[in-house]
mmCIF file with all atom_site columns, C-alpha atoms in Angstrom:
data_model
loop_
_atom_site.group_PDB
_atom_site.id
_atom_site.type_symbol
_atom_site.label_atom_id
_atom_site.label_alt_id
_atom_site.label_comp_id
_atom_site.label_asym_id
_atom_site.label_entity_id
_atom_site.label_seq_id
_atom_site.pdbx_PDB_ins_code
_atom_site.Cartn_x
_atom_site.Cartn_y
_atom_site.Cartn_z
_atom_site.occupancy
_atom_site.B_iso_or_equiv
_atom_site.pdbx_formal_charge
_atom_site.auth_seq_id
_atom_site.auth_comp_id
_atom_site.auth_asym_id
_atom_site.auth_atom_id
_atom_site.pdbx_PDB_model_num
ATOM 1   C CA . MET A 1 1   ? 34.318 40.781 -33.984 1.00 0.00 ? 12  MET A CA 1
ATOM 2   C CA . LEU A 1 2   ? 37.170 42.845 -32.269 1.00 0.00 ? 13  LEU A CA 1
ATOM 3   C CA . HIS A 1 3   ? 39.858 40.848 -29.338 1.00 0.00 ? 14  HIS A CA 1
ATOM 4   C CA . PHE A 1 4   ? 43.073 41.588 -28.131 1.00 0.00 ? 15  PHE A CA 1
ATOM 5   C CA . LYS A 1 5   ? 45.585 38.704 -28.257 1.00 0.00 ? 16  LYS A CA 1
ATOM 6   C CA . SER A 1 6   ? 48.705 39.227 -26.917 1.00 0.00 ? 17  SER A CA 1
ATOM 7   C CA . HIS A 1 7   ? 51.428 37.371 -25.008 1.00 0.00 ? 18  HIS A CA 1
ATOM 8   C CA . LEU A 1 8   ? 52.719 38.861 -21.367 1.00 0.00 ? 19  LEU A CA 1
ATOM 9   C CA . HIS A 1 9   ? 56.385 38.557 -20.500 1.00 0.00 ? 20  HIS A CA 1
ATOM 10  C CA . ASP A 1 10  ? 56.004 38.171 -17.043 1.00 0.00 ? 21  ASP A CA 1
ATOM 11  C CA . GLU A 1 11  ? 54.258 39.406 -13.770 1.00 0.00 ? 22  GLU A CA 1
ATOM 12  C CA . ALA A 1 12  ? 55.101 42.911 -14.919 1.00 0.00 ? 23  ALA A CA 1
ATOM 13  C CA . GLY A 1 13  ? 53.343 43.065 -18.527 1.00 0.00 ? 24  GLY A CA 1
ATOM 14  C CA . THR A 1 14  ? 50.283 41.347 -16.142 1.00 0.00 ? 25  THR A CA 1
ATOM 15  C CA . ALA A 1 15  ? 49.970 44.504 -13.624 1.00 0.00 ? 26  ALA A CA 1
ATOM 16  C CA . ALA A 1 16  ? 50.432 46.609 -17.391 1.00 0.00 ? 27  ALA A CA 1
ATOM 17  C CA . LEU A 1 17  ? 47.355 45.025 -18.802 1.00 0.00 ? 28  LEU A CA 1
ATOM 18  C CA . GLY A 1 18  ? 45.720 45.202 -15.964 1.00 0.00 ? 29  GLY A CA 1
ATOM 19  C CA . ALA A 1 19  ? 46.370 48.924 -15.009 1.00 0.00 ? 30  ALA A CA 1
ATOM 20  C CA . ALA A 1 20  ? 44.626 49.660 -19.122 1.00 0.00 ? 31  ALA A CA 1
ATOM 21  C CA . LEU A 1 21  ? 41.965 47.364 -18.461 1.00 0.00 ? 32  LEU A CA 1
ATOM 22  C CA . SER A 1 22  ? 41.318 49.855 -15.450 1.00 0.00 ? 33  SER A CA 1
ATOM 23  C CA . ARG A 1 23  ? 40.844 53.149 -17.840 1.00 0.00 ? 34  ARG A CA 1
ATOM 24  C CA . ALA A 1 24  ? 39.094 51.263 -20.373 1.00 0.00 ? 35  ALA A CA 1
ATOM 25  C CA . LEU A 1 25  ? 36.428 49.534 -18.316 1.00 0.00 ? 36  LEU A CA 1
ATOM 26  C CA . LEU A 1 26  ? 32.714 51.463 -18.301 1.00 0.00 ? 37  LEU A CA 1
ATOM 27  C CA . PRO A 1 27  ? 29.624 51.565 -15.276 1.00 0.00 ? 38  PRO A CA 1
ATOM 28  C CA . GLY A 1 28  ? 27.749 47.654 -15.350 1.00 0.00 ? 39  GLY A CA 1
ATOM 29  C CA . MET A 1 29  ? 30.296 46.113 -17.337 1.00 0.00 ? 40  MET A CA 1
ATOM 30  C CA . ALA A 1 30  ? 30.512 42.050 -16.109 1.00 0.00 ? 41  ALA A CA 1
ATOM 31  C CA . ILE A 1 31  ? 33.621 40.594 -16.717 1.00 0.00 ? 42  ILE A CA 1
ATOM 32  C CA . TYR A 1 32  ? 34.736 36.636 -16.728 1.00 0.00 ? 43  TYR A CA 1
ATOM 33  C CA . LEU A 1 33  ? 38.368 35.844 -16.066 1.00 0.00 ? 44  LEU A CA 1
ATOM 34  C CA . HIS A 1 34  ? 39.269 31.775 -17.607 1.00 0.00 ? 45  HIS A CA 1
ATOM 35  C CA . GLY A 1 35  ? 42.325 30.474 -16.430 1.00 0.00 ? 46  GLY A CA 1
ATOM 36  C CA . ASP A 1 36  ? 43.424 27.113 -14.747 1.00 0.00 ? 47  ASP A CA 1
ATOM 37  C CA . LEU A 1 37  ? 45.191 27.956 -11.420 1.00 0.00 ? 48  LEU A CA 1
ATOM 38  C CA . GLY A 1 38  ? 48.166 30.579 -11.134 1.00 0.00 ? 49  GLY A CA 1
ATOM 39  C CA . ALA A 1 39  ? 47.107 31.789 -14.409 1.00 0.00 ? 50  ALA A CA 1
ATOM 40  C CA . GLY A 1 40  ? 47.690 35.291 -13.074 1.00 0.00 ? 51  GLY A CA 1
ATOM 41  C CA . LYS A 1 41  ? 43.591 36.016 -12.478 1.00 0.00 ? 52  LYS A CA 1
ATOM 42  C CA . THR A 1 42  ? 43.735 37.518 -9.231  1.00 0.00 ? 53  THR A CA 1
ATOM 43  C CA . ALA A 1 43  ? 47.039 39.445 -10.256 1.00 0.00 ? 54  ALA A CA 1
ATOM 44  C CA . LEU A 1 44  ? 45.084 40.485 -13.751 1.00 0.00 ? 55  LEU A CA 1
ATOM 45  C CA . THR A 1 45  ? 42.732 42.127 -10.942 1.00 0.00 ? 56  THR A CA 1
ATOM 46  C CA . ARG A 1 46  ? 44.665 43.134 -8.459  1.00 0.00 ? 57  ARG A CA 1
ATOM 47  C CA . ALA A 1 47  ? 46.487 45.171 -10.557 1.00 0.00 ? 58  ALA A CA 1
ATOM 48  C CA . LEU A 1 48  ? 43.004 47.166 -12.425 1.00 0.00 ? 59  LEU A CA 1
ATOM 49  C CA . LEU A 1 49  ? 41.753 47.516 -8.753  1.00 0.00 ? 60  LEU A CA 1
ATOM 50  C CA . HIS A 1 50  ? 45.008 49.398 -7.722  1.00 0.00 ? 61  HIS A CA 1
ATOM 51  C CA . ALA A 1 51  ? 45.013 51.289 -10.712 1.00 0.00 ? 62  ALA A CA 1
ATOM 52  C CA . ALA A 1 52  ? 41.042 52.344 -10.757 1.00 0.00 ? 63  ALA A CA 1
ATOM 53  C CA . GLY A 1 53  ? 42.378 53.646 -7.019  1.00 0.00 ? 64  GLY A CA 1
ATOM 54  C CA . HIS A 1 54  ? 41.983 50.737 -4.586  1.00 0.00 ? 65  HIS A CA 1
ATOM 55  C CA . VAL A 1 55  ? 44.686 50.935 -1.346  1.00 0.00 ? 66  VAL A CA 1
ATOM 56  C CA . GLY A 1 56  ? 45.469 48.238 0.276   1.00 0.00 ? 67  GLY A CA 1
ATOM 57  C CA . PRO A 1 57  ? 45.540 44.449 -0.396  1.00 0.00 ? 68  PRO A CA 1
ATOM 58  C CA . VAL A 1 58  ? 43.999 42.365 -2.558  1.00 0.00 ? 69  VAL A CA 1
ATOM 59  C CA . LYS A 1 59  ? 43.109 39.287 -2.216  1.00 0.00 ? 70  LYS A CA 1
ATOM 60  C CA . SER A 1 60  ? 40.810 36.610 -4.126  1.00 0.00 ? 71  SER A CA 1
ATOM 61  C CA . PRO A 1 61  ? 37.884 36.026 -2.228  1.00 0.00 ? 72  PRO A CA 1
ATOM 62  C CA . THR A 1 62  ? 38.241 32.558 -2.216  1.00 0.00 ? 73  THR A CA 1
ATOM 63  C CA . TYR A 1 63  ? 36.265 31.893 0.705   1.00 0.00 ? 74  TYR A CA 1
ATOM 64  C CA . THR A 1 64  ? 34.105 34.964 1.110   1.00 0.00 ? 75  THR A CA 1
ATOM 65  C CA . LEU A 1 65  ? 33.307 34.083 -3.077  1.00 0.00 ? 76  LEU A CA 1
ATOM 66  C CA . SER A 1 66  ? 32.729 38.510 -3.397  1.00 0.00 ? 77  SER A CA 1
ATOM 67  C CA . GLU A 1 67  ? 34.430 41.312 -2.485  1.00 0.00 ? 78  GLU A CA 1
ATOM 68  C CA . PRO A 1 68  ? 33.294 44.543 -2.785  1.00 0.00 ? 79  PRO A CA 1
ATOM 69  C CA . TYR A 1 69  ? 36.351 47.813 -3.352  1.00 0.00 ? 80  TYR A CA 1
ATOM 70  C CA . ARG A 1 70  ? 35.004 51.495 -3.982  1.00 0.00 ? 81  ARG A CA 1
ATOM 71  C CA . VAL A 1 71  ? 37.079 52.676 -6.727  1.00 0.00 ? 82  VAL A CA 1
ATOM 72  C CA . LYS A 1 72  ? 37.005 55.345 -10.239 1.00 0.00 ? 83  LYS A CA 1
ATOM 73  C CA . VAL A 1 73  ? 35.541 54.252 -13.292 1.00 0.00 ? 84  VAL A CA 1
ATOM 74  C CA . ASP A 1 74  ? 35.165 55.841 -16.310 1.00 0.00 ? 85  ASP A CA 1
ATOM 75  C CA . GLY A 1 75  ? 36.152 59.070 -13.727 1.00 0.00 ? 86  GLY A CA 1
ATOM 76  C CA . LYS A 1 76  ? 33.469 58.372 -11.280 1.00 0.00 ? 87  LYS A CA 1
ATOM 77  C CA . LEU A 1 77  ? 33.399 56.607 -7.936  1.00 0.00 ? 88  LEU A CA 1
ATOM 78  C CA . ALA A 1 78  ? 31.958 52.888 -8.514  1.00 0.00 ? 89  ALA A CA 1
ATOM 79  C CA . ASN A 1 79  ? 31.612 49.782 -7.074  1.00 0.00 ? 90  ASN A CA 1
ATOM 80  C CA . VAL A 1 80  ? 34.488 47.240 -8.543  1.00 0.00 ? 91  VAL A CA 1
ATOM 81  C CA . VAL A 1 81  ? 32.680 43.588 -7.075  1.00 0.00 ? 92  VAL A CA 1
ATOM 82  C CA . HIS A 1 82  ? 35.288 40.548 -7.338  1.00 0.00 ? 93  HIS A CA 1
ATOM 83  C CA . PHE A 1 83  ? 34.249 37.533 -7.106  1.00 0.00 ? 94  PHE A CA 1
ATOM 84  C CA . ASP A 1 84  ? 36.105 34.314 -6.996  1.00 0.00 ? 95  ASP A CA 1
ATOM 85  C CA . LEU A 1 85  ? 33.880 31.422 -7.302  1.00 0.00 ? 96  LEU A CA 1
ATOM 86  C CA . TYR A 1 86  ? 36.254 28.533 -7.332  1.00 0.00 ? 97  TYR A CA 1
ATOM 87  C CA . ARG A 1 87  ? 35.174 27.117 -4.010  1.00 0.00 ? 98  ARG A CA 1
ATOM 88  C CA . MET A 1 88  ? 31.008 27.423 -4.941  1.00 0.00 ? 99  MET A CA 1
ATOM 89  C CA . GLY A 1 89  ? 29.269 23.860 -4.910  1.00 0.00 ? 100 GLY A CA 1
ATOM 90  C CA . SER A 1 90  ? 26.531 24.433 -7.399  1.00 0.00 ? 101 SER A CA 1
ATOM 91  C CA . PRO A 1 91  ? 25.532 27.093 -8.913  1.00 0.00 ? 102 PRO A CA 1
ATOM 92  C CA . GLU A 1 92  ? 22.086 27.751 -6.802  1.00 0.00 ? 103 GLU A CA 1
ATOM 93  C CA . GLU A 1 93  ? 24.955 28.599 -4.104  1.00 0.00 ? 104 GLU A CA 1
ATOM 94  C CA . PHE A 1 94  ? 25.146 31.509 -6.549  1.00 0.00 ? 105 PHE A CA 1
ATOM 95  C CA . LEU A 1 95  ? 21.721 32.791 -6.144  1.00 0.00 ? 106 LEU A CA 1
ATOM 96  C CA . ASP A 1 96  ? 21.441 31.890 -2.632  1.00 0.00 ? 107 ASP A CA 1
ATOM 97  C CA . ALA A 1 97  ? 23.969 34.149 -1.652  1.00 0.00 ? 108 ALA A CA 1
ATOM 98  C CA . GLY A 1 98  ? 21.756 37.038 -3.413  1.00 0.00 ? 109 GLY A CA 1
ATOM 99  C CA . PHE A 1 99  ? 25.778 38.066 -5.979  1.00 0.00 ? 110 PHE A CA 1
ATOM 100 C CA . ARG A 1 100 ? 22.804 38.319 -8.621  1.00 0.00 ? 111 ARG A CA 1
ATOM 101 C CA . GLU A 1 101 ? 21.196 41.693 -7.603  1.00 0.00 ? 112 GLU A CA 1
ATOM 102 C CA . GLU A 1 102 ? 25.251 43.257 -7.584  1.00 0.00 ? 113 GLU A CA 1
ATOM 103 C CA . PHE A 1 103 ? 25.666 42.738 -11.744 1.00 0.00 ? 114 PHE A CA 1
ATOM 104 C CA . ASN A 1 104 ? 23.427 45.953 -12.412 1.00 0.00 ? 115 ASN A CA 1
ATOM 105 C CA . ARG A 1 105 ? 24.198 49.248 -14.559 1.00 0.00 ? 116 ARG A CA 1
ATOM 106 C CA . GLU A 1 106 ? 26.468 50.974 -11.956 1.00 0.00 ? 117 GLU A CA 1
ATOM 107 C CA . ASN A 1 107 ? 28.888 47.829 -10.752 1.00 0.00 ? 118 ASN A CA 1
ATOM 108 C CA . VAL A 1 108 ? 30.846 46.335 -12.229 1.00 0.00 ? 119 VAL A CA 1
ATOM 109 C CA . CYS A 1 109 ? 31.719 42.643 -11.367 1.00 0.00 ? 120 CYS A CA 1
ATOM 110 C CA . ILE A 1 110 ? 35.009 40.222 -12.536 1.00 0.00 ? 121 ILE A CA 1
ATOM 111 C CA . VAL A 1 111 ? 34.245 36.890 -11.789 1.00 0.00 ? 122 VAL A CA 1
ATOM 112 C CA . GLU A 1 112 ? 36.908 34.064 -11.164 1.00 0.00 ? 123 GLU A CA 1
ATOM 113 C CA . TRP A 1 113 ? 35.732 30.761 -12.229 1.00 0.00 ? 124 TRP A CA 1
ATOM 114 C CA . PRO A 1 114 ? 32.904 31.826 -13.773 1.00 0.00 ? 125 PRO A CA 1
ATOM 115 C CA . GLU A 1 115 ? 31.888 28.359 -15.110 1.00 0.00 ? 126 GLU A CA 1
ATOM 116 C CA . LYS A 1 116 ? 31.130 27.386 -11.333 1.00 0.00 ? 127 LYS A CA 1
ATOM 117 C CA . ALA A 1 117 ? 27.902 29.243 -11.292 1.00 0.00 ? 128 ALA A CA 1
ATOM 118 C CA . ASP A 1 118 ? 26.782 28.360 -15.193 1.00 0.00 ? 129 ASP A CA 1
ATOM 119 C CA . GLY A 1 119 ? 23.293 28.645 -16.033 1.00 0.00 ? 130 GLY A CA 1
ATOM 120 C CA . VAL A 1 120 ? 22.905 31.353 -13.306 1.00 0.00 ? 131 VAL A CA 1
ATOM 121 C CA . LEU A 1 121 ? 25.596 34.062 -13.615 1.00 0.00 ? 132 LEU A CA 1
ATOM 122 C CA . PRO A 1 122 ? 24.313 36.620 -15.942 1.00 0.00 ? 133 PRO A CA 1
ATOM 123 C CA . PRO A 1 123 ? 26.292 37.083 -19.597 1.00 0.00 ? 134 PRO A CA 1
ATOM 124 C CA . PRO A 1 124 ? 29.385 38.475 -19.240 1.00 0.00 ? 135 PRO A CA 1
ATOM 125 C CA . ASP A 1 125 ? 30.522 41.286 -21.519 1.00 0.00 ? 136 ASP A CA 1
ATOM 126 C CA . LEU A 1 126 ? 34.069 40.334 -21.711 1.00 0.00 ? 137 LEU A CA 1
ATOM 127 C CA . HIS A 1 127 ? 35.823 36.986 -21.647 1.00 0.00 ? 138 HIS A CA 1
ATOM 128 C CA . VAL A 1 128 ? 39.433 37.257 -20.331 1.00 0.00 ? 139 VAL A CA 1
ATOM 129 C CA . PHE A 1 129 ? 41.128 33.984 -21.285 1.00 0.00 ? 140 PHE A CA 1
ATOM 130 C CA . LEU A 1 130 ? 44.583 33.745 -19.532 1.00 0.00 ? 141 LEU A CA 1
ATOM 131 C CA . SER A 1 131 ? 47.038 30.629 -19.797 1.00 0.00 ? 142 SER A CA 1
ATOM 132 C CA . VAL A 1 132 ? 50.759 30.271 -18.685 1.00 0.00 ? 143 VAL A CA 1
ATOM 133 C CA . ALA A 1 133 ? 52.874 30.535 -21.216 1.00 0.00 ? 144 ALA A CA 1
ATOM 134 C CA . GLY A 1 134 ? 56.597 29.845 -20.273 1.00 0.00 ? 145 GLY A CA 1
ATOM 135 C CA . SER A 1 135 ? 57.421 32.789 -17.784 1.00 0.00 ? 146 SER A CA 1
ATOM 136 C CA . GLY A 1 136 ? 54.756 34.875 -18.805 1.00 0.00 ? 147 GLY A CA 1
ATOM 137 C CA . ARG A 1 137 ? 51.336 34.492 -19.482 1.00 0.00 ? 148 ARG A CA 1
ATOM 138 C CA . ASP A 1 138 ? 48.901 34.253 -23.114 1.00 0.00 ? 149 ASP A CA 1
ATOM 139 C CA . VAL A 1 139 ? 46.392 37.114 -23.085 1.00 0.00 ? 150 VAL A CA 1
ATOM 140 C CA . GLU A 1 140 ? 42.748 37.399 -25.148 1.00 0.00 ? 151 GLU A CA 1
ATOM 141 C CA . LEU A 1 141 ? 40.378 39.011 -23.747 1.00 0.00 ? 152 LEU A CA 1
ATOM 142 C CA . GLN A 1 142 ? 36.930 38.627 -26.355 1.00 0.00 ? 153 GLN A CA 1
ATOM 143 C CA . PRO A 1 143 ? 34.035 40.955 -25.956 1.00 0.00 ? 154 PRO A CA 1
ATOM 144 C CA . SER A 1 144 ? 30.320 39.695 -25.860 1.00 0.00 ? 155 SER A CA 1
ATOM 145 C CA . SER A 1 145 ? 28.345 42.551 -26.158 1.00 0.00 ? 156 SER A CA 1
ATOM 146 C CA . ALA A 1 146 ? 28.532 46.215 -26.911 1.00 0.00 ? 157 ALA A CA 1
ATOM 147 C CA . LEU A 1 147 ? 29.559 47.592 -24.190 1.00 0.00 ? 158 LEU A CA 1
ATOM 148 C CA . GLY A 1 148 ? 32.383 45.106 -24.287 1.00 0.00 ? 159 GLY A CA 1
ATOM 149 C CA . THR A 1 149 ? 33.404 45.993 -27.756 1.00 0.00 ? 160 THR A CA 1
ATOM 150 C CA . SER A 1 150 ? 33.208 49.728 -25.825 1.00 0.00 ? 161 SER A CA 1
ATOM 151 C CA . CYS A 1 151 ? 35.651 48.733 -23.265 1.00 0.00 ? 162 CYS A CA 1
ATOM 152 C CA . LEU A 1 152 ? 37.790 47.167 -26.273 1.00 0.00 ? 163 LEU A CA 1
ATOM 153 C CA . GLN A 1 153 ? 37.836 49.841 -28.158 1.00 0.00 ? 164 GLN A CA 1
ATOM 154 C CA . ARG A 1 154 ? 38.847 52.206 -24.852 1.00 0.00 ? 165 ARG A CA 1
ATOM 155 C CA . LEU A 1 155 ? 41.632 50.020 -24.114 1.00 0.00 ? 166 LEU A CA 1
ATOM 156 C CA . GLN A 1 156 ? 45.516 51.654 -24.726 1.00 0.00 ? 167 GLN A CA 1
ATOM 157 C CA . PHE A 1 157 ? 47.975 49.222 -24.292 1.00 0.00 ? 168 PHE A CA 1
ATOM 158 C CA . ALA A 1 158 ? 50.981 48.257 -25.980 1.00 0.00 ? 169 ALA A CA 1
ATOM 159 C CA . PRO A 1 159 ? 51.928 44.364 -24.714 1.00 0.00 ? 170 PRO A CA 1
ATOM 160 C CA . ASN A 1 160 ? 56.239 44.313 -23.512 1.00 0.00 ? 171 ASN A CA 1
ATOM 161 C CA . LEU A 1 161 ? 57.306 42.935 -26.014 1.00 0.00 ? 172 LEU A CA 1
#
């Protein structure tokens, strides 16, 4: 199966990958971000949202659990819903909040800490694994559906070598 693996030397590399991902997104995608605190999950999401046309701050929705943004996805206006489940106490909280309805054919859902809602989250289309490596980050993108594979095929990104 197709996947992407690279080393991002600095914050600019993470921002460039986020911008490239914004151009490869497809409506209906669910993207799960994996990595320790400080691995770059929010930085990647911020760059993706800004490249997709969001003007203004993008902060991790650590206390609100989700934050919607109206941006361009595949040339059309769409909602990107950014979830940060770090502070969630149980998977049931995800269901009780009604978040599952956000996962549909129109929205793009980006989830930080998906393991906190294990068993209730819909399956992802793309896994993004980030880890701190020296002053940069290692990243791996793994599709887990046809939609995720299509996104990776559309991805045009040359890492900062």
